[in-house]
Coordinates of C-alpha atoms in Angstrom, one line a residue:
Chain A
M80 CA 0.0 0.0 0.0
T81 CA 2.0 3.0 -1.1
S82 CA 0.1 6.2 -1.1
T83 CA 3.0 8.2 -2.8
D84 CA 2.1 7.2 -6.3
L85 CA -1.2 9.0 -6.1
P86 CA -0.5 12.3 -8.0
V87 CA -1.9 15.2 -6.1
R88 CA -3.8 17.5 -8.4
P89 CA -5.2 21.0 -7.8
A90 CA -8.8 20.8 -6.7
P91 CA -11.2 21.1 -9.6
A92 CA -13.2 24.3 -9.4
P93 CA -16.5 23.7 -7.7
Q94 CA -19.2 23.6 -10.3
V95 CA -22.1 22.7 -8.2
K96 CA -24.8 25.4 -8.5
A97 CA -28.1 23.7 -8.1
P98 CA -29.3 22.0 -4.8
I99 CA -26.0 21.8 -3.0
R100 CA -27.0 19.6 -0.1
E101 CA -28.5 16.9 -2.1
M102 CA -25.7 17.0 -4.6
T103 CA -23.0 16.7 -1.9
V104 CA -24.6 13.7 -0.2
R105 CA -25.1 11.8 -3.4
H106 CA -21.7 12.9 -4.5
R107 CA -20.2 11.6 -1.3
T108 CA -21.9 8.2 -1.7
H109 CA -20.5 8.1 -5.2
L110 CA -17.0 9.1 -4.0
S111 CA -16.8 6.6 -1.2
L112 CA -18.6 3.6 -2.6
G113 CA -18.1 4.0 -6.4
E114 CA -20.7 3.4 -9.1
G115 CA -21.5 -0.2 -8.3
R116 CA -24.8 -1.2 -6.9
T117 CA -23.3 -4.1 -5.0
S118 CA -21.0 -2.1 -2.8
R119 CA -23.9 0.2 -2.0
L120 CA -26.1 -2.7 -1.0
L121 CA -23.3 -4.3 1.0
A122 CA -22.7 -1.1 2.9
L123 CA -26.4 -0.7 3.6
A124 CA -26.7 -4.3 4.8
A125 CA -23.7 -3.8 7.2
L126 CA -25.2 -0.6 8.5
T127 CA -28.6 -2.2 9.1
V128 CA -27.2 -5.2 10.9
M129 CA -25.0 -2.9 13.2
A130 CA -27.9 -0.6 13.9
L131 CA -30.2 -3.5 14.7
V132 CA -27.6 -4.9 17.1
W133 CA -27.3 -1.5 18.8
L134 CA -31.1 -0.8 18.9
L135 CA -32.1 -4.3 20.0
P136 CA -31.3 -3.8 23.8
M137 CA -33.3 -0.6 23.8
A138 CA -36.2 -2.0 21.8
W139 CA -36.3 -4.9 24.1
A140 CA -36.3 -2.8 27.2
L141 CA -39.0 -0.6 25.8
L142 CA -41.1 -3.7 25.0
T143 CA -40.6 -5.2 28.4
A144 CA -41.6 -1.9 30.1
F145 CA -45.0 -2.3 28.5
K146 CA -45.5 -5.9 29.5
T147 CA -47.3 -7.3 32.5
E148 CA -44.9 -8.7 35.2
Q149 CA -46.1 -12.2 34.2
D150 CA -45.1 -11.8 30.6
A151 CA -41.9 -10.0 31.4
S152 CA -40.6 -13.1 33.1
D153 CA -41.6 -15.5 30.3
P154 CA -38.7 -15.9 27.9
V155 CA -40.7 -18.0 25.4
H156 CA -43.2 -15.3 24.5
W157 CA -40.7 -12.5 24.8
F158 CA -41.6 -10.9 21.5
W159 CA -45.3 -11.3 21.5
P160 CA -46.6 -11.0 25.1
Q161 CA -49.7 -13.1 25.9
N162 CA -51.5 -10.6 28.1
G163 CA -51.1 -7.6 25.8
L164 CA -49.4 -4.4 26.6
T165 CA -50.0 -2.2 29.5
F166 CA -48.9 1.1 31.2
D167 CA -49.0 -0.5 34.6
G168 CA -45.3 -0.6 35.0
F169 CA -45.0 3.1 34.2
S170 CA -47.8 4.2 36.4
T171 CA -46.6 2.1 39.4
V172 CA -43.0 3.4 39.1
W173 CA -44.1 7.0 38.6
Q174 CA -46.6 7.0 41.5
R175 CA -44.0 5.6 43.8
G176 CA -42.7 9.2 43.6
D177 CA -39.0 8.7 43.9
L178 CA -38.2 8.6 40.2
P179 CA -39.6 12.1 39.4
L180 CA -37.8 13.3 42.5
W181 CA -34.4 11.8 41.3
M182 CA -35.0 13.4 37.9
L183 CA -35.6 16.7 39.4
N184 CA -32.4 16.3 41.5
S185 CA -30.5 15.3 38.5
F186 CA -31.8 18.2 36.6
L187 CA -31.1 20.8 39.3
I188 CA -27.7 19.4 40.0
S189 CA -26.6 19.1 36.4
A190 CA -28.0 22.6 35.6
A191 CA -26.1 24.1 38.5
V192 CA -22.9 22.3 37.6
T193 CA -23.3 23.5 34.0
V194 CA -24.0 27.1 34.8
I195 CA -21.2 27.4 37.3
T196 CA -18.6 25.5 35.3
V197 CA -19.2 27.3 32.0
L198 CA -19.3 30.8 33.6
V199 CA -16.3 30.2 35.7
S200 CA -14.3 28.5 33.0
A201 CA -15.2 31.1 30.4
M202 CA -14.0 33.9 32.8
A203 CA -10.8 32.0 33.4
G204 CA -10.4 31.3 29.7
Y205 CA -10.8 35.1 29.0
A206 CA -8.3 35.9 31.7
F207 CA -5.7 33.5 30.4
S208 CA -6.3 34.5 26.8
R209 CA -6.9 38.3 26.9
T210 CA -5.4 39.8 30.0
L211 CA -2.0 40.1 31.6
F212 CA -1.4 39.4 35.3
T213 CA 1.4 38.1 37.4
G214 CA 1.7 34.4 37.4
R215 CA -0.6 34.0 34.4
R216 CA 1.5 31.6 32.4
W217 CA 2.4 29.6 35.4
L218 CA -1.2 29.3 36.6
F219 CA -2.3 28.3 33.1
A220 CA 0.4 25.6 32.9
L221 CA -0.9 24.3 36.3
T222 CA -4.5 24.2 34.9
V223 CA -3.4 22.3 31.8
A224 CA -1.4 19.8 33.9
A225 CA -4.5 19.2 36.1
V226 CA -6.3 17.8 33.1
L227 CA -4.5 14.6 33.9
V228 CA -5.9 14.2 37.4
P229 CA -8.7 11.6 37.4
P230 CA -11.7 12.8 39.5
Q231 CA -11.8 9.2 40.9
L232 CA -8.5 9.9 42.6
L233 CA -10.2 12.6 44.7
I234 CA -13.2 10.9 46.1
V235 CA -11.5 10.0 49.4
P236 CA -10.2 13.5 50.2
W237 CA -13.5 15.0 48.9
F238 CA -15.4 12.8 51.2
Q239 CA -13.2 13.8 54.1
Q240 CA -13.5 17.5 53.1
M241 CA -17.3 17.3 53.0
L242 CA -17.4 15.4 56.2
S243 CA -15.4 18.1 58.1
L244 CA -17.4 20.9 56.5
H245 CA -20.7 19.1 57.5
L246 CA -21.8 19.2 53.9
L247 CA -22.4 15.5 53.2
D248 CA -25.9 14.9 52.0
T249 CA -26.4 18.4 50.6
Y250 CA -26.7 19.7 47.1
A251 CA -23.5 21.7 47.6
A252 CA -21.5 18.6 48.3
V253 CA -22.6 17.0 45.1
I254 CA -22.3 20.1 42.9
L255 CA -19.1 21.9 44.0
P256 CA -16.4 19.4 43.3
Q257 CA -17.9 18.8 39.8
T258 CA -17.5 22.4 38.8
V259 CA -13.7 22.2 38.6
A260 CA -13.1 21.5 34.9
P261 CA -9.5 22.4 33.7
V262 CA -10.3 20.9 30.3
M263 CA -13.1 23.4 29.8
V264 CA -10.8 26.3 30.7
F265 CA -8.3 25.0 28.2
I266 CA -10.8 24.7 25.4
L267 CA -12.3 28.1 26.1
K268 CA -8.9 29.8 26.3
K269 CA -8.0 28.4 22.9
H270 CA -11.4 29.6 21.6
F271 CA -10.9 33.1 22.9
D272 CA -7.4 33.1 21.4
S273 CA -9.0 32.5 18.0
L274 CA -11.5 35.5 18.1
P275 CA -10.4 38.7 16.3
H276 CA -9.1 41.5 18.5
E277 CA -10.7 44.3 16.4
L278 CA -14.1 44.3 18.0
E279 CA -12.7 44.3 21.4
E280 CA -10.4 47.3 20.6
A281 CA -13.4 49.2 19.2
A282 CA -15.3 48.5 22.4
R283 CA -12.4 49.6 24.4
I284 CA -12.1 52.9 22.6
D285 CA -15.8 53.4 23.4
G286 CA -14.8 53.1 27.0
A287 CA -16.0 49.5 27.7
G288 CA -14.3 47.7 30.6
H289 CA -13.2 44.1 30.9
W290 CA -16.5 42.9 32.1
R291 CA -18.4 44.7 29.4
I292 CA -16.0 43.3 26.7
F293 CA -16.3 39.8 28.1
W294 CA -20.1 39.8 28.6
S295 CA -21.3 42.0 25.7
V296 CA -18.7 41.4 23.0
L297 CA -17.0 38.1 23.4
L298 CA -19.7 35.9 24.9
P299 CA -22.3 36.7 22.3
L300 CA -19.7 35.9 19.6
S301 CA -19.1 32.6 21.3
R302 CA -22.6 31.2 21.4
P303 CA -21.9 28.0 19.4
M304 CA -18.9 27.2 21.5
L305 CA -20.7 27.9 24.7
A306 CA -23.5 25.7 23.6
A307 CA -21.1 22.9 22.7
V308 CA -19.3 23.1 26.0
S309 CA -22.5 23.3 28.0
I310 CA -23.9 20.2 26.3
F311 CA -20.8 18.2 27.3
V312 CA -20.7 19.5 30.9
F313 CA -24.5 18.8 31.3
I314 CA -24.3 15.3 29.9
G315 CA -21.2 14.6 32.0
A316 CA -23.0 15.8 35.2
W317 CA -26.2 14.1 34.3
N318 CA -24.4 10.8 33.9
N319 CA -21.9 11.1 36.8
F320 CA -22.2 8.3 39.2
L321 CA -19.3 7.8 41.5
W322 CA -19.2 11.1 43.4
P323 CA -23.0 11.5 43.8
F324 CA -23.1 7.9 45.0
V325 CA -20.4 8.5 47.6
S326 CA -21.6 11.9 48.7
T327 CA -25.3 11.2 49.2
S328 CA -27.1 8.6 51.2
D329 CA -30.4 10.4 51.7
P330 CA -32.8 9.0 49.0
A331 CA -34.3 12.5 48.8
L332 CA -31.0 13.9 47.4
M333 CA -30.1 11.1 45.1
T334 CA -29.5 11.7 41.4
L335 CA -31.0 9.5 38.7
P336 CA -28.0 7.3 38.1
V337 CA -27.7 6.6 41.8
G338 CA -31.3 6.4 42.7
I339 CA -32.3 4.0 39.9
T340 CA -29.8 1.4 41.0
S341 CA -31.3 1.4 44.4
V342 CA -34.7 0.4 42.9
K343 CA -33.3 -2.9 41.8
D344 CA -32.1 -3.7 45.3
A345 CA -35.1 -2.3 47.1
Y346 CA -38.0 -3.8 45.1
G347 CA -36.6 -7.1 44.1
I348 CA -37.0 -8.6 40.7
Q349 CA -39.9 -6.7 39.0
Y350 CA -38.7 -6.7 35.4
A351 CA -41.5 -4.7 33.8
Q352 CA -41.2 -2.1 36.5
S353 CA -37.5 -1.8 36.4
M354 CA -37.5 -1.5 32.6
A355 CA -40.3 1.1 32.9
S356 CA -38.1 3.1 35.3
A357 CA -35.1 2.7 33.0
V358 CA -37.1 4.0 30.0
L359 CA -38.5 7.0 32.0
A360 CA -35.0 7.7 33.3
A361 CA -33.5 7.6 29.8
L362 CA -36.2 9.7 28.2
P363 CA -35.1 13.2 29.0
L364 CA -31.6 13.1 27.4
V365 CA -32.8 11.1 24.4
V366 CA -35.5 13.7 23.7
V367 CA -32.8 16.4 24.1
F368 CA -30.7 14.5 21.6
L369 CA -33.5 14.2 19.1
F370 CA -33.9 18.0 19.2
F371 CA -30.3 18.9 19.1
Q372 CA -28.9 16.1 17.0
R373 CA -27.2 18.1 14.4
H374 CA -25.9 20.5 17.0
I375 CA -24.4 17.8 19.1
V376 CA -22.5 16.3 16.2
K377 CA -21.3 19.8 15.2
S378 CA -20.2 20.5 18.7
V379 CA -17.9 17.6 18.8
A380 CA -16.1 19.3 16.0
T381 CA -16.1 22.8 17.4
T382 CA -14.8 21.9 20.8
G383 CA -11.6 21.0 19.0
L384 CA -11.8 17.3 19.9
G385 CA -12.8 16.3 16.4
G386 CA -11.5 17.5 13.1
Q387 CA -8.0 17.3 11.7
Chain B
M1159 CA -22.2 50.3 33.3
S1160 CA -18.6 51.2 32.9
S1161 CA -16.3 49.2 35.1
P1162 CA -13.8 50.8 37.4
H1163 CA -11.1 49.0 35.5
A1164 CA -11.9 50.5 32.2
S1165 CA -8.8 50.2 30.1
P1166 CA -6.8 53.2 28.9
R1167 CA -6.8 54.4 25.4
T1168 CA -3.1 54.3 25.1
G1169 CA -1.1 51.1 25.2
A1170 CA 1.6 52.4 27.5
L1171 CA -0.4 52.3 30.7
S1172 CA -2.2 49.1 30.0
V1173 CA 0.1 46.6 31.7
R1174 CA -0.3 48.0 35.1
R1175 CA -4.0 48.6 34.7
L1176 CA -4.6 45.1 33.3
L1177 CA -2.7 43.5 36.1
S1178 CA -5.5 43.0 38.6
P1179 CA -8.7 42.7 36.4
G1180 CA -7.2 39.6 34.7
L1181 CA -6.6 38.0 38.0
L1182 CA -10.1 38.9 39.2
F1183 CA -11.5 37.1 36.1
A1184 CA -9.5 34.0 36.8
L1185 CA -10.2 34.1 40.5
P1186 CA -13.6 32.2 40.7
F1187 CA -12.0 29.3 38.8
L1188 CA -8.8 29.5 40.7
T1189 CA -10.6 29.4 44.0
L1190 CA -12.7 26.3 43.1
F1191 CA -9.5 24.8 41.6
A1192 CA -7.5 25.3 44.7
V1193 CA -10.3 24.2 47.1
F1194 CA -11.6 21.2 45.3
M1195 CA -8.6 20.0 43.3
L1196 CA -5.2 21.2 44.6
W1197 CA -6.1 21.0 48.3
P1198 CA -7.7 17.5 48.0
L1199 CA -4.7 16.3 46.0
G1200 CA -2.4 17.4 48.9
Q1201 CA -4.8 16.2 51.5
G1202 CA -5.0 12.8 49.8
L1203 CA -1.2 12.6 49.7
W1204 CA -1.0 13.5 53.4
M1205 CA -3.8 10.9 54.2
S1206 CA -1.8 8.2 52.4
L1207 CA 0.9 8.8 55.0
T1208 CA -1.4 8.4 58.0
D1209 CA -3.8 5.8 59.3
T1210 CA -6.8 8.0 58.8
S1211 CA -10.0 6.0 59.3
L1212 CA -13.7 6.7 59.1
S1213 CA -14.0 5.6 62.7
A1214 CA -13.5 8.2 65.4
H1215 CA -9.8 7.9 66.4
E1216 CA -7.3 10.7 65.6
P1217 CA -5.1 9.9 62.6
S1218 CA -1.4 9.5 63.2
F1219 CA 1.5 9.7 60.9
I1220 CA 2.8 6.3 59.8
G1221 CA 5.2 7.2 57.0
L1222 CA 5.3 4.9 54.1
D1223 CA 3.6 2.0 55.8
N1224 CA 0.5 2.2 53.7
F1225 CA 2.6 2.0 50.5
T1226 CA 4.7 -0.9 51.8
E1227 CA 1.5 -2.7 52.7
A1228 CA -0.1 -1.9 49.3
F1229 CA 2.9 -3.2 47.4
G1230 CA 2.6 -6.5 49.3
D1231 CA -1.2 -6.6 48.9
A1232 CA -2.1 -9.3 46.4
E1233 CA -5.7 -8.0 46.1
M1234 CA -4.4 -4.6 45.0
W1235 CA -2.3 -6.1 42.3
R1236 CA -5.1 -8.2 41.2
A1237 CA -7.4 -5.2 41.0
L1238 CA -4.8 -3.2 39.1
G1239 CA -4.4 -6.2 36.8
H1240 CA -8.2 -6.1 36.1
T1241 CA -8.1 -2.4 35.3
V1242 CA -5.2 -2.9 32.8
W1243 CA -6.9 -5.9 31.3
F1244 CA -10.2 -4.1 30.9
T1245 CA -8.3 -1.2 29.2
V1246 CA -6.6 -3.6 26.8
L1247 CA -9.9 -5.5 26.0
S1248 CA -12.0 -2.4 25.6
T1249 CA -9.8 0.0 23.7
V1250 CA -9.4 -2.1 20.6
P1251 CA -13.1 -2.6 19.8
L1252 CA -14.0 0.9 21.0
V1253 CA -11.7 2.4 18.4
A1254 CA -12.2 -0.2 15.6
V1255 CA -16.0 -0.4 15.8
A1256 CA -16.4 3.4 16.1
L1257 CA -14.3 3.7 12.9
A1258 CA -16.4 1.1 11.0
M1259 CA -19.6 2.8 12.1
A1260 CA -18.3 6.3 11.0
L1261 CA -17.0 5.0 7.7
L1262 CA -20.4 3.4 6.9
V1263 CA -22.5 6.3 8.0
H1264 CA -20.3 8.8 6.2
T1265 CA -21.0 7.1 2.9
G1266 CA -24.2 9.2 2.8
L1267 CA -26.5 6.2 2.5
P1268 CA -30.2 7.0 3.2
G1269 CA -31.4 7.0 6.8
Q1270 CA -28.7 9.2 8.2
W1271 CA -30.5 10.2 11.4
V1272 CA -31.5 6.6 12.2
W1273 CA -27.9 5.4 12.1
R1274 CA -26.6 8.3 14.1
L1275 CA -29.3 7.9 16.7
A1276 CA -28.8 4.1 16.9
F1277 CA -25.1 4.4 17.5
F1278 CA -25.0 7.5 19.7
A1279 CA -28.2 7.2 21.8
P1280 CA -26.7 4.6 24.3
Y1281 CA -24.0 7.2 25.2
L1282 CA -26.8 9.4 26.6
L1283 CA -28.1 6.8 29.0
P1284 CA -27.0 7.2 32.7
V1285 CA -24.9 4.3 33.9
G1286 CA -27.7 3.3 36.2
V1287 CA -30.1 2.7 33.3
V1288 CA -27.4 0.9 31.3
S1289 CA -26.6 -1.5 34.1
L1290 CA -30.3 -2.1 34.8
L1291 CA -30.8 -2.9 31.1
W1292 CA -27.8 -5.2 30.7
I1293 CA -28.3 -7.1 33.9
W1294 CA -31.7 -7.9 32.5
L1295 CA -30.2 -8.8 29.1
Y1296 CA -27.7 -11.1 30.7
Q1297 CA -30.2 -12.9 33.0
P1298 CA -29.3 -16.6 33.1
D1299 CA -32.8 -17.9 32.1
L1300 CA -34.9 -14.9 31.2
G1301 CA -32.4 -12.8 29.5
L1302 CA -32.5 -11.9 25.8
Y1303 CA -29.0 -13.1 25.0
N1304 CA -29.3 -16.6 26.5
H1305 CA -32.7 -16.8 24.9
L1306 CA -31.2 -16.1 21.5
L1307 CA -28.5 -18.7 22.2
D1308 CA -31.2 -21.1 22.9
V1309 CA -33.0 -20.4 19.7
L1310 CA -29.7 -20.9 17.8
G1311 CA -29.3 -24.2 19.6
L1312 CA -26.2 -23.0 21.5
E1313 CA -25.3 -23.5 25.1
Q1314 CA -26.3 -20.8 27.6
V1315 CA -23.6 -18.5 29.0
G1316 CA -23.3 -17.3 32.6
W1317 CA -22.6 -13.8 31.4
L1318 CA -22.1 -12.2 34.8
S1319 CA -21.7 -15.3 36.9
D1320 CA -18.9 -17.1 35.1
E1321 CA -15.5 -15.9 36.1
S1322 CA -14.0 -16.5 32.6
V1323 CA -16.8 -14.6 30.9
A1324 CA -17.8 -11.7 33.2
M1325 CA -15.0 -9.3 32.1
W1326 CA -15.9 -9.9 28.5
A1327 CA -19.6 -9.2 29.3
I1328 CA -18.6 -5.9 30.9
V1329 CA -16.5 -5.0 27.9
L1330 CA -19.5 -5.7 25.6
T1331 CA -21.7 -3.5 27.7
T1332 CA -19.1 -0.7 27.7
L1333 CA -18.7 -1.0 23.9
W1334 CA -22.4 -0.7 23.4
W1335 CA -22.8 2.1 25.8
T1336 CA -19.8 4.4 24.9
V1337 CA -18.8 3.7 21.3
G1338 CA -21.1 6.5 20.1
F1339 CA -18.7 9.2 21.4
N1340 CA -15.7 7.9 19.4
F1341 CA -18.1 7.4 16.5
L1342 CA -19.0 11.1 16.6
L1343 CA -15.3 12.1 16.8
Y1344 CA -14.6 10.0 13.7
L1345 CA -17.6 11.4 11.9
A1346 CA -16.5 14.9 12.5
A1347 CA -13.0 14.0 11.2
L1348 CA -14.3 12.4 8.1
Q1349 CA -16.4 15.4 7.3
S1350 CA -13.3 17.6 7.3
I1351 CA -11.5 15.5 4.7
P1352 CA -11.6 17.7 1.5
D1353 CA -13.6 16.2 -1.3
H1354 CA -11.1 17.2 -4.0
L1355 CA -8.7 14.5 -2.7
Y1356 CA -11.3 11.9 -3.7
E1357 CA -12.2 13.6 -6.9
A1358 CA -8.5 13.6 -8.0
A1359 CA -8.2 10.0 -7.1
A1360 CA -11.4 9.1 -8.9
I1361 CA -10.1 10.9 -12.0
D1362 CA -7.0 8.8 -11.8
G1363 CA -9.1 5.7 -11.7
A1364 CA -8.6 4.7 -8.0
G1365 CA -11.4 2.3 -6.9
A1366 CA -13.4 2.6 -3.8
W1367 CA -11.1 0.3 -1.7
R1368 CA -8.1 2.1 -3.0
R1369 CA -9.5 5.4 -2.0
L1370 CA -10.3 4.1 1.5
W1371 CA -6.8 2.8 2.0
S1372 CA -4.8 5.6 0.3
I1373 CA -6.9 8.6 1.3
T1374 CA -9.4 8.1 4.0
L1375 CA -7.4 6.0 6.5
P1376 CA -4.2 8.0 6.2
Q1377 CA -6.2 11.2 6.6
L1378 CA -7.7 9.7 9.8
S1379 CA -4.5 8.7 11.4
R1380 CA -4.2 11.8 13.6
I1381 CA -7.7 11.5 15.0
T1382 CA -7.2 7.8 15.5
V1383 CA -4.2 8.5 17.7
V1384 CA -6.2 11.1 19.7
I1385 CA -9.2 8.7 20.1
T1386 CA -7.0 5.9 21.2
V1387 CA -5.2 8.1 23.8
L1388 CA -8.5 9.4 25.2
Q1389 CA -9.9 5.9 25.2
I1390 CA -7.0 4.4 27.2
L1391 CA -7.2 7.2 29.8
A1392 CA -11.0 6.7 30.0
S1393 CA -10.8 2.9 30.3
L1394 CA -8.2 3.1 33.0
K1395 CA -10.8 4.9 35.2
V1396 CA -13.4 2.2 34.9
F1397 CA -15.6 1.7 37.9
D1398 CA -19.3 2.5 37.4
Q1399 CA -20.5 -0.2 35.1
V1400 CA -18.4 -2.9 36.8
Y1401 CA -19.7 -2.0 40.2
L1402 CA -23.3 -2.0 39.1
L1403 CA -23.1 -5.1 36.9
T1404 CA -21.1 -7.5 39.0
K1405 CA -20.1 -5.6 42.2
G1406 CA -16.6 -6.6 41.1
G1407 CA -17.5 -10.3 41.2
P1408 CA -17.9 -13.2 40.7
N1409 CA -15.2 -13.8 43.3
N1410 CA -13.7 -10.3 42.8
S1411 CA -12.6 -11.5 39.3
T1412 CA -13.7 -8.2 37.7
R1413 CA -13.0 -5.7 40.5
P1414 CA -11.1 -2.7 39.1
V1415 CA -8.7 -0.7 41.2
I1416 CA -11.1 2.2 41.7
E1417 CA -13.6 -0.2 43.3
Y1418 CA -10.8 -1.6 45.5
V1419 CA -10.2 2.0 46.7
Y1420 CA -13.9 2.4 47.3
D1421 CA -14.1 -1.0 49.2
V1422 CA -11.1 -0.3 51.3
G1423 CA -12.1 3.3 52.1
F1424 CA -15.8 3.3 52.5
T1425 CA -16.6 -0.3 53.4
G1426 CA -13.4 -1.1 55.3
Y1427 CA -13.2 2.5 56.7
R1428 CA -9.5 2.7 56.0
L1429 CA -9.3 6.1 54.2
G1430 CA -5.5 6.4 54.7
Y1431 CA -4.8 3.1 53.0
A1432 CA -7.4 3.9 50.3
S1433 CA -5.6 7.2 49.6
A1434 CA -2.3 5.3 49.2
I1435 CA -3.9 3.0 46.6
S1436 CA -5.4 6.0 44.8
Y1437 CA -1.9 7.4 44.5
I1438 CA -0.5 4.2 43.1
F1439 CA -3.3 4.3 40.6
F1440 CA -2.5 7.9 39.8
A1441 CA 1.1 6.8 39.1
L1442 CA -0.2 4.3 36.6
V1443 CA -2.3 7.0 34.8
I1444 CA 0.7 9.3 34.7
L1445 CA 2.9 6.5 33.4
A1446 CA 0.3 5.7 30.6
S1447 CA 0.1 9.4 29.7
A1448 CA 3.9 9.7 29.6
A1449 CA 4.2 6.6 27.4
Q1450 CA 1.6 7.9 25.0
Y1451 CA 3.3 11.3 24.9
A1452 CA 6.6 9.7 24.1
A1453 CA 5.1 7.6 21.4
L1454 CA 3.4 10.6 19.9
R1455 CA 6.6 12.6 19.8
R1456 CA 8.4 9.8 18.1
R1457 CA 5.6 9.7 15.6
E1458 CA 5.7 13.4 14.9
K1459 CA 9.4 13.1 14.0

C-alpha cells in the first residue's frame, strides 16, 4: 500500500450550482462507494445489521416496560406477550414518587454544575487569553497539567472534606467538586485566542471595561462554542455516578443514576417495572438529543476534539 | 455600566491597569480549583501517610507504611491487573467499531438520522439505566442473549456469573454504551477531509477500496491517535458499570482498582490506605500518559 504514487492535483473548481446539499450527499456516496450497486447494498446491509444490534437492547427494554410482570418473566413469548401491553409498569413506578424526584435532583444538580462550570471556565479562559497578570503563564500551565488528574482519585479526600465541612448529603457537596473543569478552561482559552481583536479594541475605545467586553462582546460571539461546552458539561454531570453515589445517602437527594440502581435492590425482581423506570430515566436526554442532534454532532467538531 | 477597571486608550499604561482585572476574572475558577482539586490532592497525599479512618480515632503519621502494605497486597495487584486488562480489551473494539460505524455512516446512504441515533443514543443513558438494562439482558434464564443462544441451539452462558466470561460481558456492555462518542469524533474528522482528494483519485481511476486505503485511512491517522489516547485514559478509570453489573464479582474477578479504593475506604473504613492505593493508581495514569506522549513525539518526527 503505497500512497505516494497518487498524484496530487489541484482541486477542480466547484461547479455545483443547483441544490447543493442533495448533490454533496449523493456525491459523497458516489465518491466513497463508487458506481457499483453491490457495494452500496453491502454497505447498507452492514449498517442495518449494526444498527439493529445496537437498537435491540433498547427496543427490548421498551417492549418489556409495556408488558405485564407475568409476561416480562416469560422468555418463550418475549416478542409477543400473551397478556397484551399495559402502562401499569410506568404508572406504578411514577406513582411511587422517587423517580420524578431523582429526575428533578439530576436536573437541578446538572444545571447548577453546567452554569457554574461554564461561567467560571469562560471567565478564566478570558483571563488566560486576553489579559496580563502576574503568574498568568504559570497558573495556566498548572491548569493544563491538572487535566491529567482523574476525579476518581479525589473521592476519598473530597469525602473527608465534605465530612469536616458538614456538607455530606447536601446539594452543595454533590455540585461543587464537579465544577472544577480544567479541560473546559483550556478549550475556552483556545477559543478566545481565535477570536479577532478588532471588535474588542473598538469597544475599548468606546470606554468599555473588561466585564463589558467579556459579557457583551466576546460571549455573544461565542454562542456556538458555549452551547457545545454546555452540552458536554451537562451530559457529564447528568451521567456522573461515583461522586453523587459517595456523597449522598439520603434518597431525597439522590440523582437519577444513583437512585435508579437502588430500585433494583429495594424492590426485588420486578422486570417490567424496572424497565419502565429505565425507560423513564432515559427519556429526557434522548429527547434532548433528538432535538439537538445536528448541533451535538457539530459541537464535537467545534470543541476541538474532532477534526484534523 | 462602565467598570472601574476601564482600560486606557493608550497602550503604555495598559500593563499596570490590566494586572488586577485579569486575576479577578480568573479568581472564581482558581478558587474552586484550589479548594476542590489542589487541596484535596495534597490532602490525599497526606492521608496516604497516615492511618486516617472513618471511625473516630485521631489519625497519626505512619510514614510509608500504607505504601509498603499496598505493594505486598495481592488483592491490590489483582485489582490493578483487572483495570489494565479491561483497558486492553475495551480500547481495541471501542476504536475499531467506532471507525467502522463512522465510515459506513459517512457514505451518505439513506437513513442518516437513524444510524446516528442508533449508535450515539446509548451514550446518553445514565450508567444506572445501562446496568439495569444489561443485567436484564444477561439474565441466566430470562435474558435476551441466553434466549437467542437457545434459539440458535447453542449453550447458555453465565454472562455475569462465570469468572471467565464476566469481564468480556462488561467490555461488551461498555462497547455498546460508549462507542457512540468515538463514532462522533470519527464522523467529524471524516467530514473535514476535503472532497477534492477523492475527486482527484477518482479521475486517476482509483477504486473505492483504493480510496479508502490511500486517502481516508491516512487522513484519519491523527484522530485515531487522539481517540486511542482518550480511550485508554478513560478505560483506566473504569468503575461505574463494573460496580453496578457485578459488584466486582464473581469472586472479585472483575473488581477494578477504583472499586478496591472504594471498598477499602468506604466499606473497610481505611481512608488512609485507600488514599495510598489512589496514588498508586495515579502513578499508573501518569505512566500511561507519559508513554503515550513519548510515542506521539516519536511519531511526529
